[in-house]
GROMACS .gro file of C-alpha atoms in nm:
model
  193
    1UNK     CA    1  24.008   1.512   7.660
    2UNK     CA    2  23.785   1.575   7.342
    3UNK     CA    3  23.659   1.235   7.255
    4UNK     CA    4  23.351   1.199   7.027
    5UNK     CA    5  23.059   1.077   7.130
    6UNK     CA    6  23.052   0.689   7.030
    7UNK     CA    7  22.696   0.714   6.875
    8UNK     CA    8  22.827   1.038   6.659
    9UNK     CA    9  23.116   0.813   6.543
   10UNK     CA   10  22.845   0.565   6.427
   11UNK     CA   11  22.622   0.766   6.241
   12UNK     CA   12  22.898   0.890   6.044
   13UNK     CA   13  22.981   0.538   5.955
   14UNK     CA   14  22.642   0.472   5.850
   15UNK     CA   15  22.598   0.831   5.701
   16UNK     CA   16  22.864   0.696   5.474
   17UNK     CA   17  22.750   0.363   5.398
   18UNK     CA   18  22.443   0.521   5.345
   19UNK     CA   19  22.605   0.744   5.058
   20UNK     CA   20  22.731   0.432   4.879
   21UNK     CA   21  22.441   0.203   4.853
   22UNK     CA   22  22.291   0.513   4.735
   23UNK     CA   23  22.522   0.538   4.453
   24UNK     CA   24  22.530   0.189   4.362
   25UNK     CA   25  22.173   0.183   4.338
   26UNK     CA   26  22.206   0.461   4.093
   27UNK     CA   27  22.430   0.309   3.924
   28UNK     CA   28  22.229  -0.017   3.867
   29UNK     CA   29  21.925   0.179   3.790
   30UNK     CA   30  22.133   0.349   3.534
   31UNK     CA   31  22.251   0.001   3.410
   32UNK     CA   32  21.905  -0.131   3.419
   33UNK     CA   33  21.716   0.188   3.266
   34UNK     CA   34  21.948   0.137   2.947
   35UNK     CA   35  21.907  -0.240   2.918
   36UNK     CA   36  21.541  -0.175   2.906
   37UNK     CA   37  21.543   0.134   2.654
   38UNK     CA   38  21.839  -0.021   2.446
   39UNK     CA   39  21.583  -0.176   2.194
   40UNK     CA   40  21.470   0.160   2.085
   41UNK     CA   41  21.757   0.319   2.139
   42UNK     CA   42  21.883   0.087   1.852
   43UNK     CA   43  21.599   0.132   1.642
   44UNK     CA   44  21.600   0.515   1.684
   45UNK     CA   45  21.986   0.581   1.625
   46UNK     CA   46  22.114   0.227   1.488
   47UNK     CA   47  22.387   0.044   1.679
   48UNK     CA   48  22.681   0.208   1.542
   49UNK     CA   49  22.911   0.126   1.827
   50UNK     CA   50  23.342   0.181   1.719
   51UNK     CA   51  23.467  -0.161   1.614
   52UNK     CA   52  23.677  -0.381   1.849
   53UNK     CA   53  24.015  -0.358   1.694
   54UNK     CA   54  24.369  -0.349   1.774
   55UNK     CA   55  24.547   0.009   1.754
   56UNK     CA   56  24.669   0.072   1.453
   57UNK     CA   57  24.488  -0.202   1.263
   58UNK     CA   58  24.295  -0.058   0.947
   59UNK     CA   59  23.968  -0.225   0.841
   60UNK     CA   60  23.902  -0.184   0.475
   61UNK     CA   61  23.541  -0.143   0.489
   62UNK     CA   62  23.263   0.115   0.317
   63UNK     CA   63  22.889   0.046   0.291
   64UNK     CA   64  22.928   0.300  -0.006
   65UNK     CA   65  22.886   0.077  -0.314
   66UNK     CA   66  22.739   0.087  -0.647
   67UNK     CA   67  22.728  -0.305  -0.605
   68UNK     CA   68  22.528  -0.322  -0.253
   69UNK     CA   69  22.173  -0.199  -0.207
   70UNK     CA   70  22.152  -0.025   0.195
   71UNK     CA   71  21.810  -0.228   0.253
   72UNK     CA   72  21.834  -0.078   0.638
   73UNK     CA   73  22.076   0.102   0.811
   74UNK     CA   74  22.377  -0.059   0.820
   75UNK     CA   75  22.264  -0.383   0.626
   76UNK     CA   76  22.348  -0.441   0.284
   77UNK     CA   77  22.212  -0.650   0.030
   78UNK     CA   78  22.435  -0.811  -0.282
   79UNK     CA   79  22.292  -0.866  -0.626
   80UNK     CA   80  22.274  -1.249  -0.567
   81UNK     CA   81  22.085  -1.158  -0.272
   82UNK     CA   82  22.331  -1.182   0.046
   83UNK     CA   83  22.289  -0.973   0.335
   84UNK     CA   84  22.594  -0.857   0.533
   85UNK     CA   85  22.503  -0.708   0.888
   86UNK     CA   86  22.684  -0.539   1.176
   87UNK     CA   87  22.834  -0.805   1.421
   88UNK     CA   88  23.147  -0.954   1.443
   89UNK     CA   89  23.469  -0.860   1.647
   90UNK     CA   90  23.501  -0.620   1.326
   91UNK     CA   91  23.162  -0.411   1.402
   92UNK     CA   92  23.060  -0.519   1.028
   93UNK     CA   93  23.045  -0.896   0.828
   94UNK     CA   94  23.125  -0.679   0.556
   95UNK     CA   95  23.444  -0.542   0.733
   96UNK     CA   96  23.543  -0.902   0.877
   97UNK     CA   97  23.477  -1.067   0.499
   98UNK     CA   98  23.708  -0.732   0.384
   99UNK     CA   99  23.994  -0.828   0.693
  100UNK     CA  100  24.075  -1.105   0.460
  101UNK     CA  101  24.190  -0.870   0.203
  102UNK     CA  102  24.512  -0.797   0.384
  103UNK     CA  103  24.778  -1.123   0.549
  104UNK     CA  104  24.802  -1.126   0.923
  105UNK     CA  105  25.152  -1.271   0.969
  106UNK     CA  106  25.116  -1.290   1.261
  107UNK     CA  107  24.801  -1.469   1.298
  108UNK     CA  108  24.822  -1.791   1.433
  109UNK     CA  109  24.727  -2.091   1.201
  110UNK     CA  110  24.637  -2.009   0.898
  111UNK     CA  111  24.441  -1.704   0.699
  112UNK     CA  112  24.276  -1.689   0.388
  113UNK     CA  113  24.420  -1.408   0.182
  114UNK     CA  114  24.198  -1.268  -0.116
  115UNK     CA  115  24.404  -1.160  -0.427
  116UNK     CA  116  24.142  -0.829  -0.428
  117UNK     CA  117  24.169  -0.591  -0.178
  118UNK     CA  118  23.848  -0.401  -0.372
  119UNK     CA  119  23.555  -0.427  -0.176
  120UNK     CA  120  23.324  -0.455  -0.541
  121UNK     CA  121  23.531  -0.752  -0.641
  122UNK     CA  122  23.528  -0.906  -0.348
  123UNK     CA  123  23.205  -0.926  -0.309
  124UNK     CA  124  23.133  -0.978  -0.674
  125UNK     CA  125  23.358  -1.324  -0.576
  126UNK     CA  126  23.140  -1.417  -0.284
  127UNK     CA  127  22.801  -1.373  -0.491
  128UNK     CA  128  22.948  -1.590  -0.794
  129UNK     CA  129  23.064  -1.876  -0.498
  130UNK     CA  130  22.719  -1.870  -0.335
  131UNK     CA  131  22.555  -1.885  -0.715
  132UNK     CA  132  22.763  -2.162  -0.789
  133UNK     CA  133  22.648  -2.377  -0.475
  134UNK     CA  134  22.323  -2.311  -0.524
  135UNK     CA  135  22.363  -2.458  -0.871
  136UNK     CA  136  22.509  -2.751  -0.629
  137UNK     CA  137  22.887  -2.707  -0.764
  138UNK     CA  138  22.956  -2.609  -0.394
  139UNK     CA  139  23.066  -2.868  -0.108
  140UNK     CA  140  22.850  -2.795   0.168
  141UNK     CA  141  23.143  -2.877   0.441
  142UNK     CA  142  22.941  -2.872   0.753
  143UNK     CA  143  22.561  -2.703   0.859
  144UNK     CA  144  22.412  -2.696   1.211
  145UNK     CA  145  22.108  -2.594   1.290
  146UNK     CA  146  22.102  -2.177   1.188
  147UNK     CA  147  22.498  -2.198   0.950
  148UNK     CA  148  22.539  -2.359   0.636
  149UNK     CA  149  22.896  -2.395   0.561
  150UNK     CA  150  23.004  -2.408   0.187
  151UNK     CA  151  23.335  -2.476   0.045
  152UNK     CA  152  23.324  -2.348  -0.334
  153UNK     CA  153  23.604  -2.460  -0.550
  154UNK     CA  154  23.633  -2.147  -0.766
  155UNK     CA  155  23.824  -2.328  -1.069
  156UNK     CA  156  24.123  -2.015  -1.082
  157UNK     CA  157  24.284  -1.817  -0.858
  158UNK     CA  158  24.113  -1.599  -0.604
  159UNK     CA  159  24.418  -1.583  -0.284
  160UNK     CA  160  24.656  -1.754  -0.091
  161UNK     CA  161  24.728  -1.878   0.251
  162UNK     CA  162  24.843  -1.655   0.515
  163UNK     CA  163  24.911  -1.646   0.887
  164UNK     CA  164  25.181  -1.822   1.027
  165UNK     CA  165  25.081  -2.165   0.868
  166UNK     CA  166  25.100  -1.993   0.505
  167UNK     CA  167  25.451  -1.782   0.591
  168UNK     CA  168  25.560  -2.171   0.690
  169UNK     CA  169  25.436  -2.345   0.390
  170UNK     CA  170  25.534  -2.075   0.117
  171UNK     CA  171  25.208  -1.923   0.084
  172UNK     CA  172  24.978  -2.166  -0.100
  173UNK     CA  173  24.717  -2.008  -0.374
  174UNK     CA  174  24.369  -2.098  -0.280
  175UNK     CA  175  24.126  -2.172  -0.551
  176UNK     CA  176  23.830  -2.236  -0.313
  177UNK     CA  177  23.640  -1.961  -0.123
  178UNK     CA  178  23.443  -2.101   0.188
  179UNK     CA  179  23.128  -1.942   0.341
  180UNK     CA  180  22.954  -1.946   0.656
  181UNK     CA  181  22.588  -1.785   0.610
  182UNK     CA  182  22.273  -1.820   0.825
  183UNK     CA  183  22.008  -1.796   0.577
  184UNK     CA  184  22.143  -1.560   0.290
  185UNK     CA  185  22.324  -1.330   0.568
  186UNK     CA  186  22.680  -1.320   0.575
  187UNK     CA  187  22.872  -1.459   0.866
  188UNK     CA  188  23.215  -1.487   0.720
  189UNK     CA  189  23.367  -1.568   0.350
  190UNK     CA  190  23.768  -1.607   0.236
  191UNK     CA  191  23.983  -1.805   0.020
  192UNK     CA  192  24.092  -2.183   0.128
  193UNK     CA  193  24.336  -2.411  -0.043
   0.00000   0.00000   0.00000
C-alpha cells in the first residue's frame, strides 16, 4: 500500500495556502503602493485615462482651439474665463458639453441638442450664456453649496430637444442653454426649451 504520510499531506495543504496569502498580499501591496504614489503619478504624467464610452460611440472633442487657452494639462480656459477639466463619464467637461452636439434617440427622457456641432461655436455659446447671467439676464434655477445652476434664455435659436421625450414631442427648438458650474469650471452646459 503506498499511502502518504498524513503530516506530508498537510504541509502540502499549507505549502499551498501559504502560496496564496502570499500572492494576495502582493497584490494588495500592489493596490496600496499605487494609491499612495497616484498623486504624483498624476502630477508627473497627467491623468489621461481612455474615456468610459460605449463601443462605437464617437465623442467630438479636441483641446486644440484657437478659442481655449491650455492653462494646465488638460484644462482649458474660455475667453469669458470658464474652465473645462477632465471628469465626467466622458473623460473631459469639454467632451460631455460637446456629447450634446449629436441626438441620442435613444436616450431616455429628454436631451438637449445644440444646432453647432463646432466645438468654437459651441463654446463661443456657453461664454455669451454665462456673460449674460452675470449681467443677471440668467435664471439661476437651483445652487447648492459648490454648483450654481443657470438657465439662460438665449433670445434665438441655439438646439432642440432630443432623446426619446423630443422624438415623442416633435423635437422642440430650445432657446435657453442651462449650466451647471462650480466656480467658473464647467460641469455640464446644453440647450433647454
Amino acid at each position: 500500500m503506498d499511502r502518504k504520510h498524513p503530516s506530508s499531506a498537510k504541509s502540502s495543504l499549507a505549502r499551498r495556502h501559504y502560496k496564496r496569502a502570499l500572492i494576495r498580499l502582493g497584490v494588495i501591496l500592489a493596490v496600496a503602493g499605487y494609491l499612495f504614489a497616484q498623486p504624483w503619478l498624476e502630477r508627473q504624467f497627467g491623468p489621461r485615462l481612455a474615456p468610459q464610452q460605449p463601443a462605437g460611440e464617437q465623442t467630438v472633442f479636441s483641446g486644440q482651439s484657437d478659442l481655449l487657452t491650455e492653462i494646465r494639462p488638460d484644462v482649458f480656459q474660455s475667453p469669458a474665463g470658464l474652465v473645462y477639466t477632465p471628469g465626467s463619464r466622458h473623460g473631459h467637461r469639454l467632451a460631455h458639453v460637446m456629447a450634446h452636439a449629436h441626438d441620442e434617440p435613444q436616450r431616455p427622457g429628454p436631451h438637449g441638442v445644440f444646432e453647432s456641432k463646432d466645438q468654437t461655436q459651441v463654446v463661443r455659446l456657453v461664454d455669451e450664456a454665462y456673460q449674460l447671467a452675470q449681467q443677471g439676464r440668467g435664471d439661476p434655477a437651483g445652487t447648492d453649496s459648490e454648483r450654481q445652476v443657470w438657465t439662460v434664455d438665449m433670445r434665438r435659436d441655439i438646439g432642440f430637444v432630443g432623446g426619446q421625450v423630443g422624438r415623442q414631442r416633435g423635437h422642440p427648438r430650445c432657446h435657453k442653454l442651462r449650466m451647471v458650474l462650480e466656480g467658473t469650471r464647467v460641469v455640464t452646459a446644453f440647450p433647454v426649451d
